[in-house]
Amino acid sequence: MMILYSGTACPFSHRCRIVLFEKGMDFEIKDVDLQEKPEEIAVMNPYNQVPILVERDLTLYESNIINEYIDERFPHPQLMPADPVMRARTRLFLFNIERDLFSHLPDVVNGSAKVAEKARATIRDNLTQIAPIFAKQKYMLGEDYSMLDVAIAPLLWRLDYFGISLPKQAAPLLKYAERIFSRPAFIAALTPVEKAMRK
Ligand SMILES: N[C@@H](CCC(=O)N[C@@H](CS)C(=O)NCC(=O)O)C(=O)O
């Protein structure tokens, strides 16, 4: 059985919980207290971070790497596209999501007021830029929910919590976010701490 070591407020762990619940197989989630991290975390992950996935003798870390493995082990519903060109494009977009959005989160959380404000503005501008896509299509890749929607969802869920407000022209993105938030697997994957992040 797969075991996920997960932070209850961690957006990266959130991604992996979403995929586990989408697949509907047996798994165990172990909540890790990041204030008092057990020593075993550093043993399993040299970067001393969650999420970590353990299955028999396989130990994985990095949310997107974990998610691709779960998707290949349990192919239904398939979250990575089957076509090699679309898979490659999806991996590139996953990289863009890390680089343009998630890499700024540490500054939002731990930066000085000035640094945090700059990081919020960068995330806001990058989200506003992709917003028009969702006036034309349901999900990031078109009509089908995919790994890209999973990857961005934890940030969309935390926008208010992180103090990121979007301009009017980003309305299609907020509608898209509500579409993701209404999925049963998304709801099931939320921890009590995450539920409290949005009113
Ligand atoms: N790139 C990693 C980021 C993981 C990450 O930043 N995890 C944070 C919690 S959200 C963590 O474990 N930080 C260690 C700590 O707080 O001590 C991923 O995608 O899994």
PDB file of C-alpha atoms in Angstrom, residues 33 54-55 97 112 171 198:
ATOM      1  CA  ASP A  33       4.097  18.129  11.978  1.00  0.00           C
ATOM      2  CA  VAL A  54       6.633   5.204   0.181  1.00  0.00           C
ATOM      3  CA  GLU A  55       5.561   2.007  -1.514  1.00  0.00           C
ATOM      4  CA  ILE A  97       3.772  26.380 -12.969  1.00  0.00           C
ATOM      5  CA  SER A 112       9.936  40.642   4.617  1.00  0.00           C
ATOM      6  CA  ALA A 171     -12.735  36.243 -13.598  1.00  0.00           C
ATOM      7  CA  ARG A 198     -11.383  29.541   2.589  1.00  0.00           C
TER       8      ARG A 198
END
